[in-house]
PDB file of C-alpha atoms in Angstrom:
ATOM      1  CA  ASP A  80     -72.236  81.704 135.460  1.00  0.00           C
ATOM      2  CA  TYR A  81     -73.356  84.783 138.668  1.00  0.00           C
ATOM      3  CA  ARG A  82     -75.875  83.692 140.843  1.00  0.00           C
ATOM      4  CA  TYR A  83     -77.264  85.153 143.957  1.00  0.00           C
ATOM      5  CA  LYS A  84     -76.669  84.465 147.748  1.00  0.00           C
ATOM      6  CA  LYS A  85     -78.827  84.639 150.255  1.00  0.00           C
ATOM      7  CA  ASP A  86     -79.643  88.518 151.228  1.00  0.00           C
ATOM      8  CA  GLU A  87     -77.514  89.438 149.013  1.00  0.00           C
ATOM      9  CA  LEU A  88     -78.405  92.665 146.464  1.00  0.00           C
ATOM     10  CA  PHE A  89     -74.893  92.510 143.697  1.00  0.00           C
ATOM     11  CA  LYS A  90     -74.348  89.059 141.481  1.00  0.00           C
ATOM     12  CA  ARG A  91     -71.697  87.570 141.301  1.00  0.00           C
ATOM     13  CA  LEU A  92     -69.377  86.148 139.003  1.00  0.00           C
ATOM     14  CA  LYS A  93     -67.085  83.066 138.847  1.00  0.00           C
ATOM     15  CA  VAL A  94     -64.044  83.945 138.227  1.00  0.00           C
ATOM     16  CA  THR A  95     -63.710  81.144 135.248  1.00  0.00           C
ATOM     17  CA  THR A  96     -66.088  82.979 133.964  1.00  0.00           C
ATOM     18  CA  PHE A  97     -63.954  86.482 133.832  1.00  0.00           C
ATOM     19  CA  ALA A  98     -61.209  85.035 132.655  1.00  0.00           C
ATOM     20  CA  GLN A  99     -63.420  84.235 130.453  1.00  0.00           C
ATOM     21  CA  LEU A 100     -64.464  87.005 129.284  1.00  0.00           C
ATOM     22  CA  VAL A 101     -61.048  88.819 129.477  1.00  0.00           C
ATOM     23  CA  VAL A 102     -59.559  86.614 126.900  1.00  0.00           C
ATOM     24  CA  GLN A 103     -62.396  87.441 125.257  1.00  0.00           C
ATOM     25  CA  VAL A 104     -61.992  91.416 125.293  1.00  0.00           C
ATOM     26  CA  ALA A 105     -58.472  91.086 124.603  1.00  0.00           C
ATOM     27  CA  SER A 106     -58.765  89.198 121.625  1.00  0.00           C
ATOM     28  CA  LEU A 107     -61.224  91.054 120.260  1.00  0.00           C
ATOM     29  CA  SER A 108     -59.137  94.076 120.341  1.00  0.00           C
ATOM     30  CA  ASP A 109     -56.135  92.525 119.458  1.00  0.00           C
ATOM     31  CA  GLU A 110     -58.088  91.588 116.071  1.00  0.00           C
ATOM     32  CA  THR A 111     -59.775  95.262 116.172  1.00  0.00           C
ATOM     33  CA  LEU A 112     -56.180  96.760 116.222  1.00  0.00           C
ATOM     34  CA  GLU A 113     -55.293  94.160 113.562  1.00  0.00           C
ATOM     35  CA  VAL A 114     -57.890  95.037 110.340  1.00  0.00           C
ATOM     36  CA  THR A 115     -57.846  99.035 110.978  1.00  0.00           C
ATOM     37  CA  ASN A 116     -54.849  98.764 110.269  1.00  0.00           C
ATOM     38  CA  GLU A 117     -55.305  96.679 107.336  1.00  0.00           C
ATOM     39  CA  GLU A 118     -57.779  99.155 106.608  1.00  0.00           C
ATOM     40  CA  MET A 119     -55.281 102.846 106.761  1.00  0.00           C
ATOM     41  CA  HIS A 120     -53.159 100.147 104.347  1.00  0.00           C
ATOM     42  CA  LYS A 121     -55.544 100.307 101.520  1.00  0.00           C
ATOM     43  CA  LEU A 122     -55.885 103.780 102.111  1.00  0.00           C
ATOM     44  CA  GLU A 123     -53.092 104.695 101.979  1.00  0.00           C
ATOM     45  CA  ASP A 124     -52.220 102.969  99.053  1.00  0.00           C
ATOM     46  CA  GLY A 125     -55.658 103.790  97.304  1.00  0.00           C
ATOM     47  CA  ASP A 126     -54.849 107.492  97.196  1.00  0.00           C
ATOM     48  CA  SER A 127     -51.182 106.813  95.833  1.00  0.00           C
ATOM     49  CA  ALA A 128     -53.348 104.838  93.041  1.00  0.00           C
ATOM     50  CA  ALA A 129     -53.687 105.074  89.511  1.00  0.00           C
ATOM     51  CA  PRO A 130     -56.735 107.262  88.392  1.00  0.00           C
ATOM     52  CA  ASP A 131     -58.755 104.732  87.534  1.00  0.00           C
ATOM     53  CA  ALA A 132     -58.727 103.523  90.959  1.00  0.00           C
ATOM     54  CA  ASP A 133     -60.371 106.817  92.257  1.00  0.00           C
ATOM     55  CA  ALA A 134     -62.585 106.306  89.199  1.00  0.00           C
ATOM     56  CA  GLU A 135     -63.942 103.026  90.919  1.00  0.00           C
ATOM     57  CA  LEU A 136     -63.889 104.939  94.076  1.00  0.00           C
ATOM     58  CA  THR A 137     -66.269 107.373  93.427  1.00  0.00           C
ATOM     59  CA  ALA A 138     -68.352 104.732  91.798  1.00  0.00           C
ATOM     60  CA  GLY A 139     -68.214 102.707  95.163  1.00  0.00           C
ATOM     61  CA  THR A 140     -69.461 106.039  97.037  1.00  0.00           C
ATOM     62  CA  ASN A 141     -72.422 106.832  94.474  1.00  0.00           C
ATOM     63  CA  GLY A 142     -70.345 109.287  92.789  1.00  0.00           C
ATOM     64  CA  LYS A 143     -70.509 111.700  94.820  1.00  0.00           C
ATOM     65  CA  GLY A 144     -66.532 111.068  96.776  1.00  0.00           C
ATOM     66  CA  SER A 145     -67.278 113.034  99.368  1.00  0.00           C
ATOM     67  CA  PRO A 146     -65.632 112.581 102.579  1.00  0.00           C
ATOM     68  CA  ASP A 147     -68.552 111.517 104.210  1.00  0.00           C
ATOM     69  CA  SER A 148     -69.378 108.883 102.546  1.00  0.00           C
ATOM     70  CA  THR A 149     -66.326 107.235 102.297  1.00  0.00           C
ATOM     71  CA  PRO A 150     -65.892 104.126 104.515  1.00  0.00           C
ATOM     72  CA  SER A 151     -63.372 105.065 107.902  1.00  0.00           C
ATOM     73  CA  PRO A 152     -61.523 102.094 109.209  1.00  0.00           C
ATOM     74  CA  VAL A 153     -64.099 102.395 112.890  1.00  0.00           C
ATOM     75  CA  LEU A 154     -67.052 102.408 110.478  1.00  0.00           C
ATOM     76  CA  PHE A 155     -65.784  99.349 108.579  1.00  0.00           C
ATOM     77  CA  ILE A 156     -65.096  97.521 111.960  1.00  0.00           C
ATOM     78  CA  ASN A 157     -68.444  97.754 112.933  1.00  0.00           C
ATOM     79  CA  ASN A 158     -70.137  97.300 109.602  1.00  0.00           C
ATOM     80  CA  THR A 159     -67.914  93.894 109.775  1.00  0.00           C
ATOM     81  CA  GLY A 160     -70.547  92.840 112.797  1.00  0.00           C
ATOM     82  CA  ALA A 161     -67.419  93.237 115.127  1.00  0.00           C
ATOM     83  CA  GLY A 162     -69.007  95.156 116.934  1.00  0.00           C
ATOM     84  CA  GLU A 163     -72.047  92.790 117.285  1.00  0.00           C
ATOM     85  CA  SER A 164     -69.797  89.459 118.256  1.00  0.00           C
ATOM     86  CA  TYR A 165     -68.993  92.060 120.847  1.00  0.00           C
ATOM     87  CA  ARG A 166     -72.016  93.070 122.174  1.00  0.00           C
ATOM     88  CA  SER A 167     -72.787  89.247 122.032  1.00  0.00           C
ATOM     89  CA  THR A 168     -70.226  88.139 123.746  1.00  0.00           C
ATOM     90  CA  LEU A 169     -70.972  90.149 126.950  1.00  0.00           C
ATOM     91  CA  GLN A 170     -74.142  89.367 126.593  1.00  0.00           C
ATOM     92  CA  SER A 171     -73.197  85.560 126.310  1.00  0.00           C
ATOM     93  CA  VAL A 172     -71.129  85.485 129.151  1.00  0.00           C
ATOM     94  CA  ILE A 173     -72.628  86.741 131.959  1.00  0.00           C
ATOM     95  CA  SER A 174     -76.050  84.873 131.278  1.00  0.00           C
ATOM     96  CA  GLY A 175     -73.718  81.459 131.283  1.00  0.00           C
ATOM     97  CA  VAL A 176     -74.192  80.537 128.068  1.00  0.00           C
ATOM     98  CA  GLY A 177     -71.086  82.091 126.412  1.00  0.00           C
ATOM     99  CA  GLU A 178     -68.783  79.123 127.698  1.00  0.00           C
ATOM    100  CA  LEU A 179     -64.729  79.761 126.402  1.00  0.00           C
ATOM    101  CA  ASP A 180     -64.171  77.071 123.880  1.00  0.00           C
ATOM    102  CA  ILE A 181     -60.253  76.869 124.332  1.00  0.00           C
ATOM    103  CA  GLU A 182     -59.162  75.314 120.648  1.00  0.00           C
ATOM    104  CA  LYS A 183     -62.241  77.166 118.998  1.00  0.00           C
ATOM    105  CA  ASP A 184     -61.491  80.085 119.996  1.00  0.00           C
ATOM    106  CA  ALA A 185     -57.676  79.832 119.810  1.00  0.00           C
ATOM    107  CA  PRO A 186     -55.999  82.225 116.944  1.00  0.00           C
ATOM    108  CA  LYS A 187     -55.005  80.490 114.230  1.00  0.00           C
ATOM    109  CA  LYS A 188     -51.702  82.786 113.540  1.00  0.00           C
ATOM    110  CA  ALA A 189     -50.533  81.454 116.912  1.00  0.00           C
ATOM    111  CA  ASP A 190     -47.125  80.958 116.085  1.00  0.00           C
ATOM    112  CA  THR A 191     -46.198  84.964 115.044  1.00  0.00           C
ATOM    113  CA  PRO A 192     -46.728  87.653 117.759  1.00  0.00           C
ATOM    114  CA  LYS A 193     -49.770  89.889 116.799  1.00  0.00           C
ATOM    115  CA  LYS A 194     -47.963  93.484 116.078  1.00  0.00           C
ATOM    116  CA  VAL A 195     -49.761  95.378 118.596  1.00  0.00           C
ATOM    117  CA  ASP A 196     -48.745  99.412 118.975  1.00  0.00           C
ATOM    118  CA  THR A 197     -46.752 100.113 121.880  1.00  0.00           C
ATOM    119  CA  GLN A 198     -48.476 103.202 122.566  1.00  0.00           C
ATOM    120  CA  ALA A 199     -51.852 100.314 123.528  1.00  0.00           C
ATOM    121  CA  LYS A 200     -50.698  98.038 125.670  1.00  0.00           C
ATOM    122  CA  ASP A 201     -50.130 101.678 128.053  1.00  0.00           C
ATOM    123  CA  MET A 202     -53.469 101.955 127.797  1.00  0.00           C
ATOM    124  CA  PRO A 203     -56.923 100.672 128.805  1.00  0.00           C
ATOM    125  CA  TYR A 204     -59.318  98.463 126.156  1.00  0.00           C
ATOM    126  CA  PRO A 205     -61.392 101.255 124.070  1.00  0.00           C
ATOM    127  CA  ASP A 206     -64.917 100.163 124.971  1.00  0.00           C
ATOM    128  CA  CYS A 207     -64.132  97.382 127.121  1.00  0.00           C
ATOM    129  CA  PRO A 208     -67.547  95.738 128.709  1.00  0.00           C
ATOM    130  CA  PHE A 209     -66.425  96.135 132.092  1.00  0.00           C
ATOM    131  CA  LEU A 210     -65.095  98.574 134.193  1.00  0.00           C
ATOM    132  CA  LEU A 211     -62.667  96.172 136.732  1.00  0.00           C
ATOM    133  CA  LEU A 212     -62.371  98.107 140.625  1.00  0.00           C
ATOM    134  CA  ASP A 213     -60.062  97.148 143.360  1.00  0.00           C
ATOM    135  CA  VAL A 214     -61.621  98.186 146.745  1.00  0.00           C
ATOM    136  CA  ARG A 215     -58.149  97.775 148.987  1.00  0.00           C
ATOM    137  CA  ASP A 216     -56.565 100.350 149.914  1.00  0.00           C
ATOM    138  CA  ARG A 217     -54.552 101.861 148.195  1.00  0.00           C
ATOM    139  CA  ASP A 218     -51.269  99.799 149.341  1.00  0.00           C
ATOM    140  CA  ALA A 219     -52.067  96.677 148.330  1.00  0.00           C
ATOM    141  CA  TYR A 220     -53.306  97.864 144.890  1.00  0.00           C
ATOM    142  CA  ASP A 221     -49.686  99.169 144.013  1.00  0.00           C
ATOM    143  CA  GLN A 222     -48.248  95.387 145.767  1.00  0.00           C
ATOM    144  CA  CYS A 223     -50.369  93.093 143.483  1.00  0.00           C
ATOM    145  CA  HIS A 224     -53.850  93.770 140.808  1.00  0.00           C
ATOM    146  CA  ILE A 225     -55.951  92.325 138.493  1.00  0.00           C
ATOM    147  CA  ILE A 226     -53.767  93.429 135.419  1.00  0.00           C
ATOM    148  CA  GLY A 227     -56.482  96.460 134.087  1.00  0.00           C
ATOM    149  CA  ALA A 228     -58.158  97.513 137.390  1.00  0.00           C
ATOM    150  CA  TYR A 229     -58.685 100.666 138.456  1.00  0.00           C
ATOM    151  CA  SER A 230     -57.949 101.340 142.428  1.00  0.00           C
ATOM    152  CA  TYR A 231     -60.701 102.076 144.637  1.00  0.00           C
ATOM    153  CA  PRO A 232     -60.560 102.206 148.116  1.00  0.00           C
ATOM    154  CA  ILE A 233     -63.794 101.584 149.757  1.00  0.00           C
ATOM    155  CA  ALA A 234     -63.135 104.002 152.134  1.00  0.00           C
ATOM    156  CA  THR A 235     -64.279 106.940 148.552  1.00  0.00           C
ATOM    157  CA  LEU A 236     -68.185 105.363 149.059  1.00  0.00           C
ATOM    158  CA  SER A 237     -67.813 107.843 152.381  1.00  0.00           C
ATOM    159  CA  ARG A 238     -67.055 110.796 151.236  1.00  0.00           C
ATOM    160  CA  THR A 239     -69.934 113.033 151.113  1.00  0.00           C
ATOM    161  CA  MET A 240     -68.855 115.114 147.707  1.00  0.00           C
ATOM    162  CA  ASN A 241     -67.817 113.023 144.609  1.00  0.00           C
ATOM    163  CA  PRO A 242     -67.735 109.387 145.893  1.00  0.00           C
ATOM    164  CA  TYR A 243     -67.817 107.854 141.645  1.00  0.00           C
ATOM    165  CA  THR A 244     -65.162 108.101 139.322  1.00  0.00           C
ATOM    166  CA  ASN A 245     -65.307 109.886 135.537  1.00  0.00           C
ATOM    167  CA  SER A 246     -65.125 106.509 134.721  1.00  0.00           C
ATOM    168  CA  ILE A 247     -67.431 104.380 137.603  1.00  0.00           C
ATOM    169  CA  LEU A 248     -70.213 106.704 136.225  1.00  0.00           C
ATOM    170  CA  GLU A 249     -69.819 106.021 132.649  1.00  0.00           C
ATOM    171  CA  TYR A 250     -70.267 102.621 133.118  1.00  0.00           C
ATOM    172  CA  LYS A 251     -73.351 102.575 135.598  1.00  0.00           C
ATOM    173  CA  ASN A 252     -76.458 101.220 133.819  1.00  0.00           C
ATOM    174  CA  ALA A 253     -74.627 101.467 131.099  1.00  0.00           C
ATOM    175  CA  HIS A 254     -76.056  99.257 128.011  1.00  0.00           C
ATOM    176  CA  GLY A 255     -73.626  96.402 127.685  1.00  0.00           C
ATOM    177  CA  LYS A 256     -71.320  96.701 130.277  1.00  0.00           C
ATOM    178  CA  ILE A 257     -70.818  96.088 134.160  1.00  0.00           C
ATOM    179  CA  ILE A 258     -69.189  96.772 136.579  1.00  0.00           C
ATOM    180  CA  ILE A 259     -67.138  94.295 138.803  1.00  0.00           C
ATOM    181  CA  LEU A 260     -65.528  94.826 142.019  1.00  0.00           C
ATOM    182  CA  TYR A 261     -63.180  92.149 144.344  1.00  0.00           C
ATOM    183  CA  ASP A 262     -60.735  92.288 147.112  1.00  0.00           C
ATOM    184  CA  ASN A 263     -58.573  89.552 148.377  1.00  0.00           C
ATOM    185  CA  ASP A 264     -61.116  87.322 150.018  1.00  0.00           C
ATOM    186  CA  GLU A 265     -65.419  89.107 149.975  1.00  0.00           C
ATOM    187  CA  ARG A 266     -64.552  90.754 152.883  1.00  0.00           C
ATOM    188  CA  LEU A 267     -64.824  94.092 151.512  1.00  0.00           C
ATOM    189  CA  ALA A 268     -66.110  93.776 147.974  1.00  0.00           C
ATOM    190  CA  SER A 269     -69.367  92.308 149.562  1.00  0.00           C
ATOM    191  CA  GLN A 270     -70.126  95.372 151.575  1.00  0.00           C
ATOM    192  CA  ALA A 271     -68.731  98.131 148.799  1.00  0.00           C
ATOM    193  CA  ALA A 272     -70.803  95.881 146.593  1.00  0.00           C
ATOM    194  CA  THR A 273     -73.984  96.230 148.758  1.00  0.00           C
ATOM    195  CA  THR A 274     -73.646  99.920 149.289  1.00  0.00           C
ATOM    196  CA  MET A 275     -72.832 100.295 145.741  1.00  0.00           C
ATOM    197  CA  CYS A 276     -76.257  98.480 144.880  1.00  0.00           C
ATOM    198  CA  GLU A 277     -78.837 100.345 147.714  1.00  0.00           C
ATOM    199  CA  ARG A 278     -76.854 103.269 145.481  1.00  0.00           C
ATOM    200  CA  GLY A 279     -78.906 102.020 142.557  1.00  0.00           C
ATOM    201  CA  PHE A 280     -76.055 100.006 140.886  1.00  0.00           C
ATOM    202  CA  GLU A 281     -77.802  97.735 138.694  1.00  0.00           C
ATOM    203  CA  ASN A 282     -75.154  95.881 136.605  1.00  0.00           C
ATOM    204  CA  LEU A 283     -72.237  95.422 139.123  1.00  0.00           C
ATOM    205  CA  PHE A 284     -70.719  92.323 139.733  1.00  0.00           C
ATOM    206  CA  MET A 285     -68.213  91.481 142.603  1.00  0.00           C
ATOM    207  CA  LEU A 286     -65.891  88.752 141.547  1.00  0.00           C
ATOM    208  CA  SER A 287     -66.507  85.402 144.084  1.00  0.00           C
ATOM    209  CA  GLY A 288     -63.661  84.106 146.474  1.00  0.00           C
ATOM    210  CA  GLY A 289     -61.821  87.638 144.939  1.00  0.00           C
ATOM    211  CA  LEU A 290     -57.807  87.101 145.340  1.00  0.00           C
ATOM    212  CA  LYS A 291     -58.066  84.583 146.864  1.00  0.00           C
ATOM    213  CA  VAL A 292     -59.794  82.176 144.712  1.00  0.00           C
ATOM    214  CA  LEU A 293     -58.086  83.366 141.053  1.00  0.00           C
ATOM    215  CA  ALA A 294     -55.005  82.051 142.706  1.00  0.00           C
ATOM    216  CA  GLN A 295     -56.339  78.985 143.075  1.00  0.00           C
ATOM    217  CA  LYS A 296     -58.376  78.950 139.910  1.00  0.00           C
ATOM    218  CA  ILE A 297     -55.796  80.784 137.631  1.00  0.00           C
ATOM    219  CA  PRO A 298     -52.627  81.413 139.837  1.00  0.00           C
ATOM    220  CA  GLU A 299     -50.751  82.926 136.754  1.00  0.00           C
ATOM    221  CA  GLY A 300     -51.405  85.762 133.822  1.00  0.00           C
ATOM    222  CA  LEU A 301     -54.061  87.287 135.278  1.00  0.00           C
ATOM    223  CA  ILE A 302     -52.258  89.615 137.524  1.00  0.00           C
ATOM    224  CA  THR A 303     -49.394  92.087 137.653  1.00  0.00           C
ATOM    225  CA  GLY A 304     -47.107  91.744 141.858  1.00  0.00           C
ATOM    226  CA  SER A 305     -46.856  89.339 144.173  1.00  0.00           C
ATOM    227  CA  LEU A 306     -50.814  87.988 145.754  1.00  0.00           C
ATOM    228  CA  PRO A 307     -50.676  88.331 149.183  1.00  0.00           C
ATOM    229  CA  VAL A 308     -49.500  85.943 152.298  1.00  0.00           C
ATOM    230  CA  SER A 309     -53.276  85.263 152.193  1.00  0.00           C
ATOM    231  CA  CYS A 310     -54.357  84.618 149.200  1.00  0.00           C
ATOM    232  CA  GLN A 311     -51.118  81.943 148.143  1.00  0.00           C
ATOM    233  CA  VAL A 312     -51.868  78.475 147.799  1.00  0.00           C
ATOM    234  CA  ALA A 313     -50.058  76.185 150.135  1.00  0.00           C
ATOM    235  CA  ALA A 314     -47.589  74.122 149.059  1.00  0.00           C
ATOM    236  CA  PRO A 315     -47.686  70.174 149.615  1.00  0.00           C
ATOM    237  CA  THR A 316     -45.688  69.438 152.628  1.00  0.00           C
ATOM    238  CA  GLY A 317     -43.888  66.813 150.519  1.00  0.00           C
ATOM    239  CA  SER A 318     -42.687  69.247 147.500  1.00  0.00           C
ATOM    240  CA  ALA A 319     -41.914  71.570 150.138  1.00  0.00           C
ATOM    241  CA  ARG A 320     -38.931  69.975 152.087  1.00  0.00           C
ATOM    242  CA  LYS A 321     -37.409  69.058 148.737  1.00  0.00           C
ATOM    243  CA  LYS A 322     -37.632  72.703 147.675  1.00  0.00           C
ATOM    244  CA  THR A 323     -34.539  75.673 149.738  1.00  0.00           C
ATOM    245  CA  SER A 324     -34.434  77.789 147.635  1.00  0.00           C
ATOM    246  CA  PRO A 325     -34.058  81.300 148.767  1.00  0.00           C
ATOM    247  CA  LYS A 326     -36.977  83.641 149.314  1.00  0.00           C
ATOM    248  CA  VAL A 327     -37.706  85.765 146.522  1.00  0.00           C
ATOM    249  CA  PRO A 328     -38.801  89.360 147.916  1.00  0.00           C
ATOM    250  CA  PRO A 329     -42.243  90.711 146.482  1.00  0.00           C
ATOM    251  CA  ALA A 330     -42.613  91.940 143.181  1.00  0.00           C
ATOM    252  CA  CYS A 331     -44.194  95.389 142.811  1.00  0.00           C
ATOM    253  CA  ALA A 332     -46.986  95.440 141.330  1.00  0.00           C
ATOM    254  CA  GLU A 333     -47.003  96.942 136.684  1.00  0.00           C
ATOM    255  CA  ASN A 334     -48.520  99.957 135.380  1.00  0.00           C
ATOM    256  CA  LYS A 335     -49.615  97.536 133.432  1.00  0.00           C
ATOM    257  CA  TRP A 336     -53.348  97.849 131.424  1.00  0.00           C
ATOM    258  CA  ARG A 337     -53.390  95.017 128.989  1.00  0.00           C
ATOM    259  CA  PHE A 338     -52.863  91.391 128.749  1.00  0.00           C
ATOM    260  CA  SER A 339     -49.976  90.262 127.065  1.00  0.00           C
ATOM    261  CA  ALA A 340     -49.551  86.906 124.461  1.00  0.00           C
ATOM    262  CA  ASP A 341     -47.683  84.839 127.460  1.00  0.00           C
ATOM    263  CA  ASP A 342     -50.900  86.564 129.771  1.00  0.00           C
ATOM    264  CA  LEU A 343     -53.444  85.184 127.324  1.00  0.00           C
ATOM    265  CA  GLN A 344     -51.897  82.409 126.596  1.00  0.00           C
ATOM    266  CA  LYS A 345     -51.556  81.114 130.625  1.00  0.00           C
ATOM    267  CA  ILE A 346     -55.138  81.682 131.153  1.00  0.00           C
ATOM    268  CA  LYS A 347     -55.841  79.730 128.068  1.00  0.00           C
ATOM    269  CA  TYR A 348     -54.533  76.783 129.758  1.00  0.00           C
ATOM    270  CA  TYR A 349     -55.241  77.275 133.659  1.00  0.00           C
ATOM    271  CA  LEU A 350     -59.098  77.500 131.855  1.00  0.00           C
ATOM    272  CA  GLU A 351     -58.429  74.253 130.052  1.00  0.00           C
ATOM    273  CA  GLU A 352     -57.418  72.383 132.910  1.00  0.00           C
ATOM    274  CA  GLU A 353     -60.320  73.614 135.090  1.00  0.00           C
ATOM    275  CA  HIS A 354     -61.848  72.098 132.121  1.00  0.00           C
ATOM    276  CA  VAL A 355     -60.835  69.331 131.609  1.00  0.00           C
ATOM    277  CA  THR A 356     -60.908  68.531 135.784  1.00  0.00           C
ATOM    278  CA  SER A 357     -64.169  69.219 136.173  1.00  0.00           C
ATOM    279  CA  ASP A 358     -65.523  67.234 133.057  1.00  0.00           C
ATOM    280  CA  THR A 359     -63.154  63.964 134.304  1.00  0.00           C
ATOM    281  CA  ALA A 360     -65.211  64.721 137.636  1.00  0.00           C
ATOM    282  CA  SER A 361     -68.157  64.256 135.974  1.00  0.00           C
ATOM    283  CA  ARG A 362     -68.316  61.959 133.416  1.00  0.00           C
ATOM    284  CA  LEU A 363     -66.593  59.711 136.184  1.00  0.00           C
ATOM    285  CA  SER A 364     -69.015  60.200 138.482  1.00  0.00           C
ATOM    286  CA  ARG A 365     -71.981  59.815 136.103  1.00  0.00           C
ATOM    287  CA  GLY A 366     -70.655  56.729 135.609  1.00  0.00           C
ATOM    288  CA  SER A 367     -69.988  54.878 138.793  1.00  0.00           C
ATOM    289  CA  SER A 368     -73.257  55.927 140.048  1.00  0.00           C
ATOM    290  CA  GLY A 369     -75.108  54.982 136.584  1.00  0.00           C
ATOM    291  CA  ARG A 370     -76.586  51.763 137.569  1.00  0.00           C
ATOM    292  CA  ASP A 371     -77.451  49.998 140.271  1.00  0.00           C
ATOM    293  CA  SER A 372     -75.473  46.757 139.897  1.00  0.00           C
ATOM    294  CA  LYS A 373     -72.258  48.106 138.677  1.00  0.00           C
ATOM    295  CA  VAL A 374     -72.793  50.397 142.316  1.00  0.00           C
ATOM    296  CA  THR A 375     -72.695  47.089 143.822  1.00  0.00           C
ATOM    297  CA  THR A 376     -69.582  45.488 141.910  1.00  0.00           C
ATOM    298  CA  VAL A 377     -67.728  48.758 143.093  1.00  0.00           C
ATOM    299  CA  ARG A 378     -68.267  48.271 146.345  1.00  0.00           C
ATOM    300  CA  SER A 379     -68.054  44.462 146.718  1.00  0.00           C
ATOM    301  CA  SER A 380     -63.953  45.013 145.370  1.00  0.00           C
ATOM    302  CA  PRO A 381     -62.151  45.375 148.337  1.00  0.00           C
ATOM    303  CA  SER A 382     -59.654  47.530 145.848  1.00  0.00           C
ATOM    304  CA  LEU A 383     -61.434  49.781 144.803  1.00  0.00           C
ATOM    305  CA  PRO A 384     -62.638  52.822 146.604  1.00  0.00           C
ATOM    306  CA  SER A 385     -66.125  52.929 148.448  1.00  0.00           C
ATOM    307  CA  THR A 386     -67.507  56.505 146.981  1.00  0.00           C
ATOM    308  CA  ALA A 387     -67.695  57.585 143.386  1.00  0.00           C
ATOM    309  CA  GLY A 388     -66.694  61.148 144.672  1.00  0.00           C
ATOM    310  CA  ASN A 389     -63.818  60.049 146.037  1.00  0.00           C
ATOM    311  CA  VAL A 390     -62.592  58.193 142.251  1.00  0.00           C
ATOM    312  CA  GLY A 391     -63.388  61.682 139.897  1.00  0.00           C
ATOM    313  CA  PHE A 392     -62.088  63.245 142.786  1.00  0.00           C
ATOM    314  CA  LEU A 393     -58.695  61.826 142.727  1.00  0.00           C
ATOM    315  CA  THR A 394     -58.626  61.347 138.995  1.00  0.00           C
ATOM    316  CA  ALA A 395     -59.295  64.696 137.612  1.00  0.00           C
ATOM    317  CA  ARG A 396     -56.833  66.196 141.030  1.00  0.00           C
ATOM    318  CA  SER A 397     -54.199  63.528 139.559  1.00  0.00           C
ATOM    319  CA  LEU A 398     -55.325  64.630 135.230  1.00  0.00           C
ATOM    320  CA  SER A 399     -54.148  68.209 136.639  1.00  0.00           C
ATOM    321  CA  ARG A 400     -51.051  67.599 138.730  1.00  0.00           C
ATOM    322  CA  SER A 401     -49.115  65.774 135.742  1.00  0.00           C
ATOM    323  CA  SER A 402     -50.623  68.310 133.261  1.00  0.00           C
ATOM    324  CA  LEU A 403     -49.544  71.204 135.706  1.00  0.00           C
ATOM    325  CA  GLN A 404     -45.688  69.932 135.267  1.00  0.00           C
ATOM    326  CA  ASN A 405     -45.921  69.999 131.327  1.00  0.00           C
ATOM    327  CA  ARG A 406     -46.836  73.828 131.293  1.00  0.00           C
ATOM    328  CA  PRO A 407     -45.980  75.242 127.682  1.00  0.00           C
ATOM    329  CA  TRP A 408     -44.377  78.474 128.701  1.00  0.00           C
ATOM    330  CA  LYS A 409     -41.925  76.567 131.734  1.00  0.00           C
TER     331      LYS A 409
END
């Protein structure tokens, strides 16, 4: 899920891998908030309970009953292994082992919206394992950016004094954390990543392909605002002729730091589409080229395509197009 290219100092992170990491962090943050609320209610109920319940609580703290020995919600979360899962998820995704299982990782309470504090929506995820930096200019950032990204124009790197923010310094080479740079098409991000790696950043990644590839793989859910024209996917000629709707002015990006339930639903949907498309193409390619007899049959038949790769590509693409028409949020 990440790789080096020739003569590059930084590592590359695939868009789909980044999307998986986003889903994992968002779901874990929601679970943490739910567990915290539950523990707060339990502690409140415990304060107003009968004296015998207080005696049981005292017995559970070795008879001391001191505030230091009383389990707080934060300690409860850490002790349940959520922190270990949090770190292992990051390491497995970055190392290419932890691919997202859509059905397995889907929340069980999908029909009931989760109760998240309104103040939390306006704040970045606490202790987020990645720091996302948009190295384009501020105007481009205000027009469109990935949710949760910070504006860090590449010109900031040329400052003589204090070229890095406090957040960047906190994430620099920190254990279990990474820094991700992106732009429209890698031209700026590759320069910024090279400069930062030369200055000692070892946990730096560049989002491979930038917003241009992101628009192709996951066109909805990850960004806020309107994509630049250079990053938009061109519509097919046939469908463009049929649609004569007036042009809508581009919307500016929101000051949004967290992914909503709708955003996560869209991200998971496109991840599943990518998974189905790649699996279908690979299966058809392997099946068509597995045995010489089958290959001979395919080549001798005038009604079948001569290239196995075309079969896989066309079938996978047709499946993807047909399923995209049935988006659950449309």
